PDB file of C-alpha atoms in Angstrom:
ATOM      1  CA  MET O 193      33.355  34.273  21.789  1.00 43.00           C
ATOM      2  CA  ALA O 194      30.380  32.660  23.493  1.00 41.00           C
ATOM      3  CA  ASP O 195      32.071  33.137  26.877  1.00 44.00           C
ATOM      4  CA  GLU O 196      32.265  36.890  26.198  1.00 54.00           C
ATOM      5  CA  LEU O 197      28.934  37.385  24.466  1.00 57.00           C
ATOM      6  CA  ASP O 198      25.659  35.685  25.210  1.00 62.00           C
ATOM      7  CA  GLY O 199      24.797  32.820  22.891  1.00 69.00           C
ATOM      8  CA  HIS O 200      21.847  34.529  21.221  1.00 70.00           C
ATOM      9  CA  HIS O 201      23.900  37.554  20.129  1.00 72.00           C
ATOM     10  CA  ALA O 202      26.816  35.334  19.053  1.00 77.00           C
ATOM     11  CA  MET O 203      24.465  33.264  16.868  1.00 83.00           C
ATOM     12  CA  ARG O 204      22.998  36.458  15.400  1.00 84.00           C
ATOM     13  CA  LEU O 205      26.498  37.720  14.543  1.00 85.00           C
ATOM     14  CA  GLU O 206      27.339  34.448  12.826  1.00 88.00           C
ATOM     15  CA  ALA O 207      24.071  34.679  10.876  1.00 89.00           C
ATOM     16  CA  GLY O 208      24.949  38.266   9.936  1.00 91.00           C
ATOM     17  CA  VAL O 209      28.349  37.168   8.608  1.00 91.00           C
ATOM     18  CA  ALA O 210      26.647  34.450   6.552  1.00 92.00           C
ATOM     19  CA  LEU O 211      24.214  37.039   5.173  1.00 93.00           C
ATOM     20  CA  ILE O 212      27.062  39.403   4.257  1.00 94.00           C
ATOM     21  CA  ASN O 213      29.057  36.665   2.536  1.00 93.00           C
ATOM     22  CA  ALA O 214      26.035  35.340   0.635  1.00 92.00           C
ATOM     23  CA  LEU O 215      24.774  38.689  -0.667  1.00 93.00           C
ATOM     24  CA  THR O 216      27.780  41.026  -0.942  1.00 93.00           C
ATOM     25  CA  GLY O 217      31.393  40.983  -2.017  1.00 86.00           C
ATOM     26  CA  LYS O 218      32.997  40.437  -5.359  1.00 87.00           C
ATOM     27  CA  HIS O 219      35.409  37.571  -4.634  1.00 83.00           C
ATOM     28  CA  VAL O 220      35.424  34.347  -2.684  1.00 83.00           C
ATOM     29  CA  HIS O 221      38.483  32.149  -2.168  1.00 81.00           C
ATOM     30  CA  GLY O 222      40.365  33.901  -4.960  1.00 80.00           C
ATOM     31  CA  ARG O 223      37.634  33.569  -7.578  1.00 86.00           C
ATOM     32  CA  PRO O 224      35.220  36.179  -8.878  1.00 85.00           C
ATOM     33  CA  LYS O 225      31.786  35.829  -7.355  1.00 86.00           C
ATOM     34  CA  PRO O 226      28.874  35.984  -9.805  1.00 84.00           C
ATOM     35  CA  ALA O 227      26.587  38.989  -9.504  1.00 86.00           C
ATOM     36  CA  LEU O 228      23.272  37.993  -7.987  1.00 88.00           C
ATOM     37  CA  GLY O 229      19.991  39.065  -9.489  1.00 89.00           C
ATOM     38  CA  GLY O 230      16.461  37.777  -9.919  1.00 91.00           C
ATOM     39  CA  ARG O 231      15.885  34.197  -8.825  1.00 92.00           C
ATOM     40  CA  ASP O 232      19.531  33.712  -7.815  1.00 92.00           C
ATOM     41  CA  LEU O 233      19.318  36.658  -5.433  1.00 93.00           C
ATOM     42  CA  VAL O 234      16.040  35.411  -3.957  1.00 94.00           C
ATOM     43  CA  ARG O 235      17.472  31.914  -3.511  1.00 92.00           C
ATOM     44  CA  ALA O 236      20.697  33.179  -1.891  1.00 92.00           C
ATOM     45  CA  ALA O 237      18.792  35.523   0.427  1.00 93.00           C
ATOM     46  CA  ALA O 238      16.328  32.810   1.455  1.00 92.00           C
ATOM     47  CA  GLU O 239      19.176  30.386   2.191  1.00 92.00           C
ATOM     48  CA  ALA O 240      21.084  33.033   4.155  1.00 91.00           C
ATOM     49  CA  VAL O 241      18.128  33.738   6.442  1.00 92.00           C
ATOM     50  CA  GLY O 242      17.038  30.106   6.670  1.00 89.00           C
ATOM     51  CA  ASP O 243      13.748  30.691   4.906  1.00 84.00           C
ATOM     52  CA  THR O 244      13.959  28.076   2.169  1.00 76.00           C
ATOM     53  CA  GLY O 245      10.595  26.691   1.208  1.00 74.00           C
ATOM     54  CA  ASN O 246       8.545  29.255   3.155  1.00 76.00           C
ATOM     55  CA  GLY O 247       8.271  31.745   0.322  1.00 81.00           C
ATOM     56  CA  ARG O 248       8.625  34.785   2.579  1.00 86.00           C
ATOM     57  CA  VAL O 249      11.625  36.019   0.571  1.00 93.00           C
ATOM     58  CA  ASP O 250      10.546  37.636  -2.681  1.00 93.00           C
ATOM     59  CA  LEU O 251      12.663  39.866  -4.929  1.00 94.00           C
ATOM     60  CA  SER O 252      11.825  43.011  -2.959  1.00 95.00           C
ATOM     61  CA  SER O 253      12.765  41.486   0.398  1.00 95.00           C
ATOM     62  CA  ALA O 254      15.903  39.936  -1.153  1.00 95.00           C
ATOM     63  CA  GLU O 255      16.987  43.406  -2.331  1.00 96.00           C
ATOM     64  CA  ARG O 256      16.302  44.800   1.153  1.00 95.00           C
ATOM     65  CA  LEU O 257      18.327  41.959   2.709  1.00 96.00           C
ATOM     66  CA  ARG O 258      21.196  42.729   0.313  1.00 96.00           C
ATOM     67  CA  ASN O 259      21.013  46.355   1.442  1.00 96.00           C
ATOM     68  CA  LEU O 260      21.167  45.207   5.077  1.00 96.00           C
ATOM     69  CA  ALA O 261      24.167  42.992   4.263  1.00 96.00           C
ATOM     70  CA  SER O 262      25.897  45.944   2.538  1.00 96.00           C
ATOM     71  CA  ARG O 263      25.356  48.143   5.588  1.00 96.00           C
ATOM     72  CA  LEU O 264      26.769  45.448   7.873  1.00 95.00           C
ATOM     73  CA  ARG O 265      29.755  44.982   5.535  1.00 94.00           C
ATOM     74  CA  GLU O 266      30.420  48.717   5.704  1.00 95.00           C
ATOM     75  CA  ILE O 267      30.518  48.531   9.514  1.00 93.00           C
ATOM     76  CA  ILE O 268      32.905  45.567   9.429  1.00 91.00           C
ATOM     77  CA  GLU O 269      35.118  47.245   6.835  1.00 91.00           C
ATOM     78  CA  SER O 270      35.360  50.273   9.160  1.00 92.00           C
ATOM     79  CA  LEU O 271      36.262  47.993  12.061  1.00 88.00           C
ATOM     80  CA  SER O 272      38.899  46.249   9.910  1.00 85.00           C
ATOM     81  CA  ARG O 273      40.489  49.639   9.235  1.00 87.00           C
ATOM     82  CA  ARG O 274      40.348  50.334  13.012  1.00 86.00           C
ATOM     83  CA  GLU O 275      37.969  53.250  12.369  1.00 92.00           C
ATOM     84  CA  HIS O 276      35.821  52.523  15.409  1.00 90.00           C
ATOM     85  CA  ASP O 277      34.181  55.961  15.535  1.00 94.00           C
ATOM     86  CA  GLU O 278      33.014  55.626  11.927  1.00 96.00           C
ATOM     87  CA  ALA O 279      31.737  52.093  12.618  1.00 93.00           C
ATOM     88  CA  ALA O 280      29.851  53.309  15.690  1.00 94.00           C
ATOM     89  CA  GLY O 281      28.214  56.098  13.659  1.00 96.00           C
ATOM     90  CA  LEU O 282      27.130  53.645  10.957  1.00 96.00           C
ATOM     91  CA  LEU O 283      25.805  51.268  13.603  1.00 94.00           C
ATOM     92  CA  ASN O 284      23.904  54.031  15.397  1.00 94.00           C
ATOM     93  CA  ARG O 285      22.192  54.917  12.096  1.00 95.00           C
ATOM     94  CA  MET O 286      21.313  51.260  11.570  1.00 94.00           C
ATOM     95  CA  LEU O 287      19.872  50.999  15.083  1.00 92.00           C
ATOM     96  CA  ALA O 288      17.754  54.109  14.524  1.00 92.00           C
ATOM     97  CA  ASP O 289      16.569  52.905  11.114  1.00 92.00           C
ATOM     98  CA  SER O 290      15.708  49.466  12.481  1.00 90.00           C
ATOM     99  CA  ARG O 291      13.434  50.951  15.137  1.00 87.00           C
ATOM    100  CA  ALA O 292      14.677  48.150  17.397  1.00 86.00           C
ATOM    101  CA  ARG O 293      12.741  47.982  20.615  1.00 85.00           C
ATOM    102  CA  PRO O 294      13.038  45.147  23.071  1.00 87.00           C
ATOM    103  CA  SER O 295       9.859  43.317  23.992  1.00 85.00           C
ATOM    104  CA  LEU O 296       8.977  39.919  25.383  1.00 88.00           C
ATOM    105  CA  HIS O 297       7.150  37.461  23.152  1.00 83.00           C
ATOM    106  CA  ARG O 298       5.830  33.961  23.497  1.00 84.00           C
ATOM    107  CA  HIS O 299       4.764  31.575  20.779  1.00 81.00           C
ATOM    108  CA  GLY O 300       2.229  28.991  21.894  1.00 86.00           C
ATOM    109  CA  ASP O 301       3.485  27.008  24.862  1.00 90.00           C
ATOM    110  CA  GLN O 302       7.093  28.240  24.540  1.00 87.00           C
ATOM    111  CA  SER O 303       8.658  30.286  27.300  1.00 90.00           C
ATOM    112  CA  TRP O 304       8.896  34.046  27.028  1.00 89.00           C
ATOM    113  CA  HIS O 305      11.859  35.346  25.054  1.00 81.00           C
ATOM    114  CA  LEU O 306      13.239  38.674  23.937  1.00 82.00           C
ATOM    115  CA  HIS O 307      12.616  40.095  20.461  1.00 83.00           C
ATOM    116  CA  PHE O 308      13.902  43.409  19.148  1.00 87.00           C
ATOM    117  CA  HIS O 309      11.029  44.017  16.756  1.00 84.00           C
ATOM    118  CA  GLY O 310       7.302  44.321  17.076  1.00 77.00           C
ATOM    119  CA  PRO O 311       4.892  41.539  16.122  1.00 77.00           C
ATOM    120  CA  GLU O 312       3.978  43.439  12.944  1.00 81.00           C
ATOM    121  CA  ALA O 313       7.565  43.407  11.618  1.00 84.00           C
ATOM    122  CA  ASP O 314       8.249  41.626   8.344  1.00 89.00           C
ATOM    123  CA  LEU O 315      11.200  39.277   7.823  1.00 90.00           C
ATOM    124  CA  VAL O 316      13.651  42.023   6.813  1.00 92.00           C
ATOM    125  CA  GLN O 317      12.659  44.276   9.727  1.00 91.00           C
ATOM    126  CA  GLN O 318      13.146  41.326  12.082  1.00 90.00           C
ATOM    127  CA  TRP O 319      16.617  40.640  10.724  1.00 92.00           C
ATOM    128  CA  THR O 320      17.584  44.310  10.698  1.00 93.00           C
ATOM    129  CA  ALA O 321      16.577  44.892  14.311  1.00 91.00           C
ATOM    130  CA  GLY O 322      18.110  41.637  15.545  1.00 90.00           C
ATOM    131  CA  LEU O 323      21.429  42.145  13.765  1.00 91.00           C
ATOM    132  CA  ALA O 324      21.711  45.816  14.704  1.00 91.00           C
ATOM    133  CA  VAL O 325      21.206  44.956  18.381  1.00 89.00           C
ATOM    134  CA  ALA O 326      23.598  41.979  18.227  1.00 86.00           C
ATOM    135  CA  VAL O 327      26.381  44.039  16.650  1.00 87.00           C
ATOM    136  CA  ALA O 328      25.756  46.864  19.132  1.00 87.00           C
ATOM    137  CA  ALA O 329      25.851  44.424  22.072  1.00 83.00           C
ATOM    138  CA  ALA O 330      29.216  43.126  20.863  1.00 81.00           C
ATOM    139  CA  PHE O 331      30.638  46.478  19.833  1.00 80.00           C
ATOM    140  CA  GLY O 332      32.468  47.650  22.936  1.00 71.00           C
ATOM    141  CA  GLU O 333      34.969  45.013  23.901  1.00 65.00           C
ATOM    142  CA  HIS O 334      34.073  42.114  21.676  1.00 66.00           C
ATOM    143  CA  ILE O 335      33.496  42.779  18.025  1.00 70.00           C
ATOM    144  CA  PRO O 336      36.271  45.170  16.892  1.00 66.00           C
ATOM    145  CA  HIS O 337      38.946  42.471  17.112  1.00 68.00           C
ATOM    146  CA  ARG O 338      36.628  39.526  16.374  1.00 78.00           C
ATOM    147  CA  VAL O 339      35.444  40.348  12.845  1.00 84.00           C
ATOM    148  CA  GLY O 340      37.336  41.195   9.721  1.00 86.00           C
ATOM    149  CA  LEU O 341      37.860  40.765   6.019  1.00 90.00           C
ATOM    150  CA  CYS O 342      39.818  37.805   4.704  1.00 93.00           C
ATOM    151  CA  ALA O 343      43.521  38.653   4.292  1.00 91.00           C
ATOM    152  CA  ALA O 344      43.909  36.449   1.205  1.00 92.00           C
ATOM    153  CA  PRO O 345      44.372  38.241  -2.118  1.00 92.00           C
ATOM    154  CA  ARG O 346      41.194  38.335  -4.213  1.00 90.00           C
ATOM    155  CA  CYS O 347      38.913  37.338  -1.360  1.00 92.00           C
ATOM    156  CA  ASP O 348      36.642  39.805   0.400  1.00 91.00           C
ATOM    157  CA  GLN O 349      34.662  37.396   2.570  1.00 93.00           C
ATOM    158  CA  VAL O 350      33.911  38.436   6.147  1.00 92.00           C
ATOM    159  CA  TYR O 351      34.909  36.200   9.049  1.00 90.00           C
ATOM    160  CA  ILE O 352      34.209  36.060  12.744  1.00 86.00           C
ATOM    161  CA  ASP O 353      37.042  34.915  15.010  1.00 84.00           C
ATOM    162  CA  ALA O 354      35.774  32.782  17.869  1.00 77.00           C
ATOM    163  CA  SER O 355      39.217  31.420  18.747  1.00 76.00           C
ATOM    164  CA  GLN O 356      40.908  31.959  22.110  1.00 77.00           C
ATOM    165  CA  ALA O 357      44.051  33.367  20.473  1.00 79.00           C
ATOM    166  CA  GLN O 358      42.117  35.898  18.358  1.00 77.00           C
ATOM    167  CA  ILE O 359      44.596  35.626  15.478  1.00 84.00           C
ATOM    168  CA  LYS O 360      42.321  34.576  12.615  1.00 86.00           C
ATOM    169  CA  ARG O 361      43.144  36.317   9.332  1.00 88.00           C
ATOM    170  CA  PHE O 362      41.329  34.230   6.734  1.00 91.00           C
ATOM    171  CA  CYS O 363      37.708  33.341   6.027  1.00 90.00           C
ATOM    172  CA  GLY O 364      38.542  29.648   5.927  1.00 89.00           C
ATOM    173  CA  LEU O 365      41.094  26.950   5.241  1.00 91.00           C
ATOM    174  CA  ALA O 366      40.865  27.317   1.460  1.00 91.00           C
ATOM    175  CA  CYS O 367      42.197  30.879   1.592  1.00 92.00           C
ATOM    176  CA  GLN O 368      44.712  30.125   4.329  1.00 92.00           C
ATOM    177  CA  ASN O 369      46.121  27.182   2.354  1.00 94.00           C
ATOM    178  CA  ARG O 370      46.183  29.206  -0.874  1.00 93.00           C
ATOM    179  CA  VAL O 371      48.239  31.971   0.791  1.00 93.00           C
ATOM    180  CA  LYS O 372      50.598  29.485   2.463  1.00 93.00           C
ATOM    181  CA  ALA O 373      51.141  27.623  -0.813  1.00 93.00           C
ATOM    182  CA  ALA O 374      51.877  30.887  -2.637  1.00 91.00           C
ATOM    183  CA  ALA O 375      54.385  31.902   0.066  1.00 90.00           C
ATOM    184  CA  TYR O 376      56.040  28.475  -0.141  1.00 92.00           C
ATOM    185  CA  ARG O 377      56.319  28.733  -3.938  1.00 91.00           C
ATOM    186  CA  ALA O 378      57.759  32.253  -3.619  1.00 90.00           C
ATOM    187  CA  ARG O 379      60.379  31.063  -1.109  1.00 89.00           C
ATOM    188  CA  ARG O 380      61.345  28.108  -3.332  1.00 89.00           C
ATOM    189  CA  SER O 381      61.679  30.240  -6.445  1.00 87.00           C
ATOM    190  CA  GLY O 382      63.800  32.781  -4.532  1.00 78.00           C
ATOM    191  CA  ALA O 383      66.128  30.132  -3.091  1.00 64.00           C
TER     192      ALA O 383
END
């Protein structure tokens, strides 16, 4: 996918998928996923945004990050159903709500780079603007056939397909192997 989409947006999309999988969904690899609340939600949100140890993720921001993850999941679910117009409408609302606005920033001696939020933005606003822009940048040709929901029964994890063949159907090897083993057992019992 990096050859089709610039590296920054591709990394943002991967981070968005990690955020979705950490904070939403009810199943992972065929097992129920525990409901997150309190400290567990804060911990999962902080890990998902790479903010462990900084203390910028409190319960309020963790809830806002879960809301962001739910909105992104809704867009990906629409794309998985091939409802591109619905996904575009949801994404347009997210872009408007994020108040994303490109601007150049520099930190210390670093070179100038592009941000999609103002310097006053908090962590959640930064993530919302960055993810909304990344998904929008990938929306046309790239993202509709590159993201989806795991095809394994009892797994609702989101995946991003960076393969050349674009045939990924599972969130990972655990689900793929589980489905293959079940199909093998079904064939053997039917033979």
